[in-house]
Structures are given as structure tokens and as C-alpha cells.
Amino acid sequence: MATIITITSGKGGVGKTTTSASIASGLALRGFKTAVIDFDVGLRNLDLIMGCERRVVYDFVNVIQGDANLHQALIKDKNTDNLFVLPASQTRDKDALTEEGVEKILKELEHQGFDYIVCDSPAGIEHGAVMALTFADEAIVVTNPEVSSVRDSDRILGIIQSKSRRAIEGREPVKEHLLVTRYSPKRAHEGEMLTYTDIQELLRIPLLGVIPESEAVLHASNQGVPAIHQKDTPVADAYLDAIGRFLGETHPLRFVDHEKPGLLKRLFGGK
Amino acid sequence: MSWLSHIFGEKKATASVAKERLQLIIARERVGLSGPDFLPDLQKDLVAVISKYVKINPEDIKVGLEKQGNFEVIEVNIVLPEMR
């Protein structure tokens, strides 16, 4: 059985694609055969974040419409074994994603022995976002510590609870996880930013992890290498911990407490 | 003391304001999404019941939804006419 994980948020720019790339890579690093699919038809970016943009020949819509088969469209990731990328179409419009088409491709991936299928949702609550969550078994809701992101996350949770197949068919509900990204322990400590516990209290879903705000994310996207590969950075470690928790392990939260910098560090700077 | 806080760069702790605002708006939107919004009907019924006993204007009854901690509270405000 393949598990379908949807990475979603409602709001744009909160780190869905960064998270999709790192979660998919993390699962593959653990030995699971993983596919990551870009649902953002017309505005594809997962290929850039994964660093495979020059290897895109066929896309998701080509496969749905029968112009190519899945084998031709899946791009093998260069950083991680067991990982394959299915890019979105850049030229078609969102309606090209039909429910039957998406379902057929997910079934086919399952037949090919994939353990996890990660769906990178577009922003918004329109057709593309709904298609990305329709078949979800689990959902990772990516939220920034900021009012509009929290409200939109709550909205998208409502949509998962009403429009997913699991909800419509009355099966066991989609398992929801909260991933707080772009978190600044210092600003939260000083009362300038919602804390991760505030966000969890507001959204009332289990916390999968807290990813700190970091320059490493921009370095990662600049190079087209998922952030989880930025060795020994807090961001990579926080994603690795989140993967562990997703797989049922217990890891204490790291990088969430603010340590006051010492006098020397304050005088001489340094990061 | 404002010049002191200016010099020492005191920062505003606005996160608690954000949390309060979110608690209210999220509670309201959840009710709106999870079924028909019954507040207007409730208000109409309350007006009908109370009018049986006291003469009031429909606008004198206000029904709202509040969130306090983990509880959602329906708040009903009834303004009785002044006694002569």
C-alpha cells in the first residue's frame, strides 16, 4: 500500500515546495521508494527546488492525457536513491488535472511499488489545491507564525475534512500534521511572534515539527538541492527529526528555544 | 519614558494580540463552515420568546460567538427597556 501525503497550506510562500522536497528526500533517505508530484499546474517550481529543471521532458498532464507514460515522465532524483519527481505542466491550465486522471496516476504509482507519494499542493483553495488533497491519507499543513498563514491553514483543514475522499466516503479521516516553518525562537521569546504552542492551540492538530528561519533554505534553493541535504544546519536537522516523528519515532523539539548570546558574541557578531 | 525605550530599543510584544484575534476569527469561520449559520435564526426565536414577556425591540438582542480558551461561548445580550 502506498501512503499519499499532501503538503498544503492555503497561503502561498510559506514553504510548501521546500517542505515537499525535503520530506520526500527524507523518506527516500530512509529507504522508502518515494515519488513527489508537483500539483501547481502553470507555475511549476518543484523541479527547480529539486534541481531537475533541465531534465523535464514530459509532465503530469502529459501522463494524464496519455501523451506519455509514467515511466517517461518520472525523473530520478540525482541526490537520493529511491526518489522520483513528477513535474507539473508549465503550459496547460489547472483544469487539465481531472479527478479520474489524478486517481489513475496515483494507482499506477502504487502498482509500481512506491511506498510514499508526496503531493506538493499549489497555494489557494481552487481546483489544483483540492486535487492535491482529494486522495490524501495524511496531510502536512505548513504554517508560518503569522496571522494570515494560521487563518489559511485552518481554512485548508476545513477543506481536507470536507472534500477529501476519506471524508466523503466516511472512512478514517486524513491524518493531519502541523509543520511550523520560518520560526524565529528569538522573536517568539520576545513576544513579537506567535509561538509554536500558540499555533498548535489555534489549529488543534498534532505538531510534526518546527523548522527555524534560516539562510540555509535560500542556499538550498539557489543550488537546487533540497534543504534536508544542507548537512549540520538546524533546518536540515529539524526536517530529519520531523521525518523521524512522521515514522513514529520520538524526537525532542530542537531549535525552538532562544539562547541569549554571550557578551563576546554580541560584541563581535557572528551567527 | 518613551525616550528611554527609544534608546534601548524596546520591542512591542504584539504576538498576544495576534493570538487573540486569530482565536476569534477562526472560531467564527469554523462555525460558518461546519454547517448553516444558526445565529440569525436563534436571534429571531429569542426575540419572539422574550417579546411574550417584555416589550423589546428586535435590535435590543445581540447574539454573538466568542472563544474563551478551548470553549466556544454563545453570548446573548438583551437590553431591557428602561423602567418608567
mmCIF file of C-alpha atoms in Angstrom:
data_model
loop_
_atom_site.group_PDB
_atom_site.id
_atom_site.type_symbol
_atom_site.label_atom_id
_atom_site.label_comp_id
_atom_site.label_asym_id
_atom_site.label_seq_id
_atom_site.Cartn_x
_atom_site.Cartn_y
_atom_site.Cartn_z
ATOM 1 C CA MET A 1 0.000 0.000 0.000
ATOM 2 C CA ALA A 2 1.288 3.421 -0.913
ATOM 3 C CA THR A 3 0.683 6.246 1.540
ATOM 4 C CA ILE A 4 -0.308 9.550 -0.027
ATOM 5 C CA ILE A 5 0.970 12.611 1.828
ATOM 6 C CA THR A 6 -0.303 16.046 0.816
ATOM 7 C CA ILE A 7 1.796 19.097 1.661
ATOM 8 C CA THR A 8 -0.587 22.026 1.853
ATOM 9 C CA SER A 9 -1.120 25.436 3.494
ATOM 10 C CA GLY A 10 -3.708 27.586 1.778
ATOM 11 C CA LYS A 11 -1.373 30.560 1.840
ATOM 12 C CA GLY A 12 1.459 30.902 -0.661
ATOM 13 C CA GLY A 13 5.130 31.370 0.102
ATOM 14 C CA VAL A 14 5.138 29.582 3.449
ATOM 15 C CA GLY A 15 7.425 26.737 2.370
ATOM 16 C CA LYS A 16 5.237 24.042 0.812
ATOM 17 C CA THR A 17 7.624 23.198 -2.004
ATOM 18 C CA THR A 18 10.695 23.416 0.243
ATOM 19 C CA THR A 19 8.923 21.060 2.627
ATOM 20 C CA SER A 20 7.741 18.699 -0.119
ATOM 21 C CA ALA A 21 11.298 18.404 -1.443
ATOM 22 C CA SER A 22 12.777 17.786 1.992
ATOM 23 C CA ILE A 23 10.073 15.419 3.266
ATOM 24 C CA ALA A 24 10.211 13.351 0.055
ATOM 25 C CA SER A 25 14.022 13.269 0.180
ATOM 26 C CA GLY A 26 13.946 12.356 3.872
ATOM 27 C CA LEU A 27 11.596 9.423 3.295
ATOM 28 C CA ALA A 28 13.755 8.211 0.394
ATOM 29 C CA LEU A 29 16.887 8.519 2.565
ATOM 30 C CA ARG A 30 15.174 6.151 4.998
ATOM 31 C CA GLY A 31 14.918 3.625 2.172
ATOM 32 C CA PHE A 32 11.301 4.141 1.120
ATOM 33 C CA LYS A 33 10.532 4.282 -2.579
ATOM 34 C CA THR A 34 9.091 7.771 -2.882
ATOM 35 C CA ALA A 35 7.533 9.924 -5.604
ATOM 36 C CA VAL A 36 6.974 13.655 -5.271
ATOM 37 C CA ILE A 37 4.366 15.244 -7.535
ATOM 38 C CA ASP A 38 4.006 18.943 -8.343
ATOM 39 C CA PHE A 39 0.287 19.868 -8.487
ATOM 40 C CA ASP A 40 0.939 23.521 -9.298
ATOM 41 C CA VAL A 41 -0.013 23.398 -12.973
ATOM 42 C CA GLY A 42 1.111 26.549 -14.755
ATOM 43 C CA LEU A 43 3.503 27.626 -12.002
ATOM 44 C CA ARG A 44 5.747 24.644 -11.518
ATOM 45 C CA ASN A 45 8.699 25.087 -9.188
ATOM 46 C CA LEU A 46 9.323 21.736 -7.569
ATOM 47 C CA ASP A 47 11.660 20.900 -10.467
ATOM 48 C CA LEU A 48 13.827 23.944 -9.619
ATOM 49 C CA ILE A 49 13.899 23.159 -5.904
ATOM 50 C CA MET A 50 14.844 19.541 -6.673
ATOM 51 C CA GLY A 51 17.421 20.693 -9.237
ATOM 52 C CA CYS A 52 15.993 18.677 -12.126
ATOM 53 C CA GLU A 53 14.529 21.520 -14.218
ATOM 54 C CA ARG A 54 16.718 20.755 -17.235
ATOM 55 C CA ARG A 55 15.694 17.127 -17.282
ATOM 56 C CA VAL A 56 11.953 17.737 -17.620
ATOM 57 C CA VAL A 57 10.639 16.272 -20.869
ATOM 58 C CA TYR A 58 7.145 15.064 -20.017
ATOM 59 C CA ASP A 59 4.932 16.195 -17.174
ATOM 60 C CA PHE A 60 1.964 15.237 -15.001
ATOM 61 C CA VAL A 61 -0.616 16.469 -17.539
ATOM 62 C CA ASN A 62 1.104 14.640 -20.408
ATOM 63 C CA VAL A 63 0.684 11.406 -18.446
ATOM 64 C CA ILE A 64 -2.949 12.138 -17.528
ATOM 65 C CA GLN A 65 -3.761 12.818 -21.164
ATOM 66 C CA GLY A 66 -1.896 9.768 -22.421
ATOM 67 C CA ASP A 67 0.796 11.645 -24.379
ATOM 68 C CA ALA A 68 3.486 9.924 -22.342
ATOM 69 C CA ASN A 69 3.632 7.071 -19.893
ATOM 70 C CA LEU A 70 4.521 7.432 -16.247
ATOM 71 C CA HIS A 71 7.908 5.825 -16.744
ATOM 72 C CA GLN A 72 8.872 8.503 -19.289
ATOM 73 C CA ALA A 73 7.727 11.380 -17.101
ATOM 74 C CA LEU A 74 9.225 10.333 -13.749
ATOM 75 C CA ILE A 75 12.625 11.948 -13.165
ATOM 76 C CA LYS A 76 15.057 10.043 -10.999
ATOM 77 C CA ASP A 77 16.493 12.312 -8.317
ATOM 78 C CA LYS A 78 20.246 12.857 -8.510
ATOM 79 C CA ASN A 79 20.811 13.289 -4.759
ATOM 80 C CA THR A 80 18.816 10.434 -3.305
ATOM 81 C CA ASP A 81 18.172 6.859 -4.385
ATOM 82 C CA ASN A 82 14.546 5.662 -4.355
ATOM 83 C CA LEU A 83 13.278 9.161 -5.158
ATOM 84 C CA PHE A 84 11.409 10.266 -8.293
ATOM 85 C CA VAL A 85 9.968 13.622 -9.301
ATOM 86 C CA LEU A 86 6.830 14.126 -11.387
ATOM 87 C CA PRO A 87 6.845 17.755 -12.575
ATOM 88 C CA ALA A 88 3.741 19.852 -13.235
ATOM 89 C CA SER A 89 2.901 21.132 -16.664
ATOM 90 C CA GLN A 90 4.016 24.685 -17.263
ATOM 91 C CA THR A 91 1.783 25.391 -20.251
ATOM 92 C CA ARG A 92 -1.604 23.863 -19.524
ATOM 93 C CA ASP A 93 -4.265 25.262 -17.256
ATOM 94 C CA LYS A 94 -5.355 23.797 -13.951
ATOM 95 C CA ASP A 95 -8.459 22.108 -15.347
ATOM 96 C CA ALA A 96 -6.185 19.615 -17.078
ATOM 97 C CA LEU A 97 -5.966 17.881 -13.691
ATOM 98 C CA THR A 98 -9.071 15.720 -13.714
ATOM 99 C CA GLU A 99 -10.053 13.714 -10.682
ATOM 100 C CA GLU A 100 -10.066 10.469 -12.681
ATOM 101 C CA GLY A 101 -6.690 11.307 -14.213
ATOM 102 C CA VAL A 102 -5.068 12.039 -10.869
ATOM 103 C CA GLU A 103 -6.549 8.899 -9.331
ATOM 104 C CA LYS A 104 -5.289 6.758 -12.223
ATOM 105 C CA ILE A 105 -1.733 8.016 -11.853
ATOM 106 C CA LEU A 106 -1.702 7.576 -8.072
ATOM 107 C CA LYS A 107 -2.962 3.982 -8.532
ATOM 108 C CA GLU A 108 -0.278 3.339 -11.116
ATOM 109 C CA LEU A 109 2.448 4.619 -8.774
ATOM 110 C CA GLU A 110 1.116 2.284 -6.126
ATOM 111 C CA HIS A 111 1.301 -0.645 -8.575
ATOM 112 C CA GLN A 112 4.898 0.285 -9.312
ATOM 113 C CA GLY A 113 5.706 -0.336 -5.678
ATOM 114 C CA PHE A 114 6.015 3.201 -4.348
ATOM 115 C CA ASP A 115 5.774 3.391 -0.553
ATOM 116 C CA TYR A 116 5.093 7.115 -0.336
ATOM 117 C CA ILE A 117 3.600 9.606 -2.770
ATOM 118 C CA VAL A 118 4.158 13.225 -1.723
ATOM 119 C CA CYS A 119 1.748 15.731 -3.311
ATOM 120 C CA ASP A 120 3.030 19.311 -3.407
ATOM 121 C CA SER A 121 -0.126 21.427 -3.383
ATOM 122 C CA PRO A 122 -0.442 24.830 -5.042
ATOM 123 C CA ALA A 123 -1.462 27.789 -2.869
ATOM 124 C CA GLY A 124 -5.102 28.753 -2.648
ATOM 125 C CA ILE A 125 -8.238 26.654 -2.324
ATOM 126 C CA GLU A 126 -9.018 26.283 -6.009
ATOM 127 C CA HIS A 127 -9.101 23.207 -8.216
ATOM 128 C CA GLY A 128 -5.373 22.395 -8.109
ATOM 129 C CA ALA A 129 -5.235 22.557 -4.313
ATOM 130 C CA VAL A 130 -8.371 20.435 -3.991
ATOM 131 C CA MET A 131 -6.955 17.843 -6.422
ATOM 132 C CA ALA A 132 -3.770 17.657 -4.353
ATOM 133 C CA LEU A 133 -5.683 16.821 -1.176
ATOM 134 C CA THR A 134 -8.519 14.701 -2.575
ATOM 135 C CA PHE A 135 -6.657 11.392 -2.285
ATOM 136 C CA ALA A 136 -4.587 12.190 0.805
ATOM 137 C CA ASP A 137 -4.026 9.629 3.548
ATOM 138 C CA GLU A 138 -2.015 12.112 5.561
ATOM 139 C CA ALA A 139 -1.656 15.889 5.290
ATOM 140 C CA ILE A 140 1.202 18.079 6.422
ATOM 141 C CA VAL A 141 -0.094 21.615 6.936
ATOM 142 C CA VAL A 142 2.763 24.083 6.563
ATOM 143 C CA THR A 143 2.206 27.212 8.671
ATOM 144 C CA ASN A 144 4.230 30.358 9.339
ATOM 145 C CA PRO A 145 3.934 32.108 12.711
ATOM 146 C CA GLU A 146 1.887 34.890 11.197
ATOM 147 C CA VAL A 147 -1.846 35.702 11.253
ATOM 148 C CA SER A 148 -2.762 35.169 7.602
ATOM 149 C CA SER A 149 -0.915 31.871 7.387
ATOM 150 C CA VAL A 150 -2.599 30.496 10.524
ATOM 151 C CA ARG A 151 -6.052 31.507 9.336
ATOM 152 C CA ASP A 152 -5.493 29.997 5.882
ATOM 153 C CA SER A 153 -4.201 26.786 7.452
ATOM 154 C CA ASP A 154 -7.417 26.499 9.423
ATOM 155 C CA ARG A 155 -9.371 27.032 6.240
ATOM 156 C CA ILE A 156 -7.481 24.332 4.364
ATOM 157 C CA LEU A 157 -8.008 21.937 7.308
ATOM 158 C CA GLY A 158 -11.748 22.507 6.884
ATOM 159 C CA ILE A 159 -11.438 21.642 3.202
ATOM 160 C CA ILE A 160 -9.491 18.456 3.975
ATOM 161 C CA GLN A 161 -12.250 17.496 6.393
ATOM 162 C CA SER A 162 -14.967 18.040 3.812
ATOM 163 C CA LYS A 163 -13.553 17.389 0.349
ATOM 164 C CA SER A 164 -11.026 14.572 0.728
ATOM 165 C CA ARG A 165 -12.109 11.123 -0.456
ATOM 166 C CA ARG A 166 -11.638 9.818 3.055
ATOM 167 C CA ALA A 167 -14.116 12.404 4.345
ATOM 168 C CA ILE A 168 -16.633 11.935 1.531
ATOM 169 C CA GLU A 169 -16.581 8.149 1.821
ATOM 170 C CA GLY A 170 -16.758 8.290 5.618
ATOM 171 C CA ARG A 171 -13.511 6.394 6.062
ATOM 172 C CA GLU A 172 -10.957 7.075 8.762
ATOM 173 C CA PRO A 173 -10.159 10.805 8.409
ATOM 174 C CA VAL A 174 -6.987 12.153 6.818
ATOM 175 C CA LYS A 175 -4.229 12.199 9.422
ATOM 176 C CA GLU A 176 -3.251 15.836 9.897
ATOM 177 C CA HIS A 177 0.160 17.137 10.947
ATOM 178 C CA LEU A 178 1.257 20.669 11.723
ATOM 179 C CA LEU A 179 4.654 21.819 10.486
ATOM 180 C CA VAL A 180 5.618 25.314 11.612
ATOM 181 C CA THR A 181 8.198 26.863 9.295
ATOM 182 C CA ARG A 182 10.262 30.072 9.271
ATOM 183 C CA TYR A 183 10.234 30.071 13.056
ATOM 184 C CA SER A 184 12.359 32.539 14.966
ATOM 185 C CA PRO A 185 12.889 31.394 18.591
ATOM 186 C CA LYS A 186 14.219 34.840 19.494
ATOM 187 C CA ARG A 187 11.225 36.763 18.202
ATOM 188 C CA ALA A 188 8.797 34.245 19.723
ATOM 189 C CA HIS A 189 10.632 34.529 23.037
ATOM 190 C CA GLU A 190 10.320 38.308 22.951
ATOM 191 C CA GLY A 191 6.599 38.168 22.304
ATOM 192 C CA GLU A 192 6.899 39.508 18.786
ATOM 193 C CA MET A 193 5.913 36.300 17.063
ATOM 194 C CA LEU A 194 3.296 33.619 17.725
ATOM 195 C CA THR A 195 4.932 30.659 19.451
ATOM 196 C CA TYR A 196 4.573 27.157 18.037
ATOM 197 C CA THR A 197 2.385 26.280 21.021
ATOM 198 C CA ASP A 198 0.115 29.245 20.208
ATOM 199 C CA ILE A 199 -0.262 27.949 16.660
ATOM 200 C CA GLN A 200 -0.912 24.412 17.803
ATOM 201 C CA GLU A 201 -3.533 25.656 20.262
ATOM 202 C CA LEU A 202 -5.253 27.594 17.499
ATOM 203 C CA LEU A 203 -5.232 24.843 14.875
ATOM 204 C CA ARG A 204 -5.593 21.889 17.275
ATOM 205 C CA ILE A 205 -3.655 19.316 15.273
ATOM 206 C CA PRO A 206 -0.552 17.343 16.308
ATOM 207 C CA LEU A 207 2.792 19.066 15.819
ATOM 208 C CA LEU A 208 5.160 17.296 13.431
ATOM 209 C CA GLY A 209 7.999 19.765 13.732
ATOM 210 C CA VAL A 210 9.257 23.319 13.856
ATOM 211 C CA ILE A 211 11.628 24.437 11.101
ATOM 212 C CA PRO A 212 13.666 27.506 12.051
ATOM 213 C CA GLU A 213 14.005 30.523 9.789
ATOM 214 C CA SER A 214 17.390 30.124 8.131
ATOM 215 C CA GLU A 215 19.624 31.314 5.366
ATOM 216 C CA ALA A 216 20.271 27.689 4.514
ATOM 217 C CA VAL A 217 16.900 27.454 2.769
ATOM 218 C CA LEU A 218 17.840 30.101 0.212
ATOM 219 C CA HIS A 219 21.238 28.479 -0.317
ATOM 220 C CA ALA A 220 19.449 25.193 -0.905
ATOM 221 C CA SER A 221 17.014 26.585 -3.458
ATOM 222 C CA ASN A 222 19.779 28.559 -5.176
ATOM 223 C CA GLN A 223 21.588 25.297 -5.798
ATOM 224 C CA GLY A 224 18.587 23.097 -6.484
ATOM 225 C CA VAL A 225 19.383 20.767 -3.616
ATOM 226 C CA PRO A 226 16.613 20.140 -1.051
ATOM 227 C CA ALA A 227 17.283 21.844 2.310
ATOM 228 C CA ILE A 228 17.411 18.498 4.123
ATOM 229 C CA HIS A 229 20.787 17.906 2.415
ATOM 230 C CA GLN A 230 22.359 21.071 3.930
ATOM 231 C CA LYS A 231 24.399 18.995 6.362
ATOM 232 C CA ASP A 232 24.509 20.021 10.024
ATOM 233 C CA THR A 233 22.294 23.054 9.587
ATOM 234 C CA PRO A 234 19.361 23.470 12.006
ATOM 235 C CA VAL A 235 16.950 23.380 9.057
ATOM 236 C CA ALA A 236 18.203 20.014 7.809
ATOM 237 C CA ASP A 237 18.252 18.561 11.324
ATOM 238 C CA ALA A 238 14.733 19.847 12.017
ATOM 239 C CA TYR A 239 13.480 18.182 8.820
ATOM 240 C CA LEU A 240 15.283 14.936 9.695
ATOM 241 C CA ASP A 241 13.611 14.998 13.134
ATOM 242 C CA ALA A 242 10.225 15.642 11.511
ATOM 243 C CA ILE A 243 10.720 12.612 9.231
ATOM 244 C CA GLY A 244 11.534 10.508 12.285
ATOM 245 C CA ARG A 245 8.371 11.678 14.060
ATOM 246 C CA PHE A 246 6.333 11.044 10.929
ATOM 247 C CA LEU A 247 7.582 7.444 11.024
ATOM 248 C CA GLY A 248 6.531 7.118 14.658
ATOM 249 C CA GLU A 249 9.817 7.854 16.422
ATOM 250 C CA THR A 250 10.144 10.222 19.364
ATOM 251 C CA HIS A 251 12.477 13.186 18.960
ATOM 252 C CA PRO A 252 12.503 16.168 21.295
ATOM 253 C CA LEU A 253 11.989 19.514 19.576
ATOM 254 C CA ARG A 254 15.226 21.307 18.772
ATOM 255 C CA PHE A 255 15.964 24.896 17.715
ATOM 256 C CA VAL A 256 12.833 26.275 19.393
ATOM 257 C CA ASP A 257 14.342 27.873 22.495
ATOM 258 C CA HIS A 258 16.089 31.191 22.431
ATOM 259 C CA GLU A 259 19.539 31.243 23.988
ATOM 260 C CA LYS A 260 20.782 34.670 24.902
ATOM 261 C CA PRO A 261 24.031 35.298 23.064
ATOM 262 C CA GLY A 262 27.039 35.856 25.317
ATOM 263 C CA LEU A 263 28.701 39.257 25.611
ATOM 264 C CA LEU A 264 31.558 38.355 23.276
ATOM 265 C CA LYS A 265 29.191 37.083 20.633
ATOM 266 C CA ARG A 266 27.141 40.252 20.927
ATOM 267 C CA LEU A 267 30.218 42.447 20.610
ATOM 268 C CA PHE A 268 31.838 40.624 17.763
ATOM 269 C CA GLY A 269 28.744 39.467 15.932
ATOM 270 C CA GLY A 270 28.822 36.114 14.320
ATOM 271 C CA LYS A 271 25.814 33.991 13.584
ATOM 272 C CA MET B 1 9.950 57.125 29.429
ATOM 273 C CA SER B 2 9.485 56.883 25.703
ATOM 274 C CA TRP B 3 12.954 58.279 25.022
ATOM 275 C CA LEU B 4 14.410 55.524 27.225
ATOM 276 C CA SER B 5 12.643 52.793 25.340
ATOM 277 C CA HIS B 6 13.721 54.534 22.166
ATOM 278 C CA ILE B 7 17.385 54.387 23.187
ATOM 279 C CA PHE B 8 17.248 50.813 24.417
ATOM 280 C CA GLY B 9 15.167 49.650 21.506
ATOM 281 C CA GLU B 10 12.268 48.193 23.435
ATOM 282 C CA LYS B 11 10.226 45.994 21.125
ATOM 283 C CA LYS B 12 6.492 45.653 21.085
ATOM 284 C CA ALA B 13 5.113 42.305 22.140
ATOM 285 C CA THR B 14 2.297 42.023 19.623
ATOM 286 C CA ALA B 15 2.066 38.230 19.390
ATOM 287 C CA SER B 16 -0.614 38.079 22.090
ATOM 288 C CA VAL B 17 -2.774 40.456 20.064
ATOM 289 C CA ALA B 18 -2.329 38.198 17.026
ATOM 290 C CA LYS B 19 -3.355 35.148 19.032
ATOM 291 C CA GLU B 20 -6.481 36.792 20.420
ATOM 292 C CA ARG B 21 -7.585 37.991 17.003
ATOM 293 C CA LEU B 22 -6.988 34.565 15.483
ATOM 294 C CA GLN B 23 -8.950 32.814 18.232
ATOM 295 C CA LEU B 24 -11.981 34.935 17.443
ATOM 296 C CA ILE B 25 -11.849 34.796 13.675
ATOM 297 C CA ILE B 26 -11.065 31.087 13.489
ATOM 298 C CA ALA B 27 -13.928 30.237 15.840
ATOM 299 C CA ARG B 28 -16.308 32.307 13.766
ATOM 300 C CA GLU B 29 -15.166 30.839 10.469
ATOM 301 C CA ARG B 30 -15.359 27.275 11.761
ATOM 302 C CA VAL B 31 -18.992 27.763 12.705
ATOM 303 C CA GLY B 32 -19.691 29.301 9.317
ATOM 304 C CA LEU B 33 -18.129 26.352 7.524
ATOM 305 C CA SER B 34 -19.329 23.489 9.676
ATOM 306 C CA GLY B 35 -22.999 23.971 8.916
ATOM 307 C CA PRO B 36 -25.711 26.535 8.424
ATOM 308 C CA ASP B 37 -25.116 29.692 10.390
ATOM 309 C CA PHE B 38 -27.854 29.437 13.012
ATOM 310 C CA LEU B 39 -27.136 32.681 14.843
ATOM 311 C CA PRO B 40 -29.662 34.855 12.945
ATOM 312 C CA ASP B 41 -32.402 32.247 13.469
ATOM 313 C CA LEU B 42 -31.525 31.939 17.127
ATOM 314 C CA GLN B 43 -31.770 35.684 17.446
ATOM 315 C CA LYS B 44 -35.213 35.718 15.811
ATOM 316 C CA ASP B 45 -36.503 32.976 18.115
ATOM 317 C CA LEU B 46 -35.140 34.697 21.183
ATOM 318 C CA VAL B 47 -36.864 37.926 20.208
ATOM 319 C CA ALA B 48 -40.142 36.036 19.815
ATOM 320 C CA VAL B 49 -39.860 34.323 23.209
ATOM 321 C CA ILE B 50 -38.797 37.380 25.156
ATOM 322 C CA SER B 51 -41.406 39.569 23.479
ATOM 323 C CA LYS B 52 -44.033 37.381 25.123
ATOM 324 C CA TYR B 53 -42.991 38.749 28.478
ATOM 325 C CA VAL B 54 -41.243 42.044 27.892
ATOM 326 C CA LYS B 55 -41.736 44.638 25.206
ATOM 327 C CA ILE B 56 -38.415 44.921 23.379
ATOM 328 C CA ASN B 57 -37.066 45.932 20.010
ATOM 329 C CA PRO B 58 -35.504 43.201 17.852
ATOM 330 C CA GLU B 59 -32.257 45.218 17.827
ATOM 331 C CA ASP B 60 -32.081 45.031 21.613
ATOM 332 C CA ILE B 61 -30.999 41.399 21.430
ATOM 333 C CA LYS B 62 -27.478 40.688 20.219
ATOM 334 C CA VAL B 63 -26.218 37.173 19.648
ATOM 335 C CA GLY B 64 -22.542 36.557 19.066
ATOM 336 C CA LEU B 65 -19.919 33.861 19.242
ATOM 337 C CA GLU B 66 -16.852 34.179 21.421
ATOM 338 C CA LYS B 67 -13.968 31.887 22.116
ATOM 339 C CA GLN B 68 -12.572 31.603 25.607
ATOM 340 C CA GLY B 69 -9.649 29.222 25.899
ATOM 341 C CA ASN B 70 -10.826 25.957 24.389
ATOM 342 C CA PHE B 71 -14.515 26.790 24.706
ATOM 343 C CA GLU B 72 -16.754 28.479 22.227
ATOM 344 C CA VAL B 73 -19.249 30.664 24.005
ATOM 345 C CA ILE B 74 -22.514 31.935 22.574
ATOM 346 C CA GLU B 75 -23.047 35.353 24.023
ATOM 347 C CA VAL B 76 -26.581 36.724 24.218
ATOM 348 C CA ASN B 77 -27.053 40.337 25.172
ATOM 349 C CA ILE B 78 -30.545 41.529 25.942
ATOM 350 C CA VAL B 79 -31.136 45.171 26.664
ATOM 351 C CA LEU B 80 -34.372 45.646 28.571
ATOM 352 C CA PRO B 81 -36.290 48.876 28.080
ATOM 353 C CA GLU B 82 -35.856 51.438 30.787
ATOM 354 C CA MET B 83 -38.439 51.303 33.550
ATOM 355 C CA ARG B 84 -40.579 54.348 33.766
#
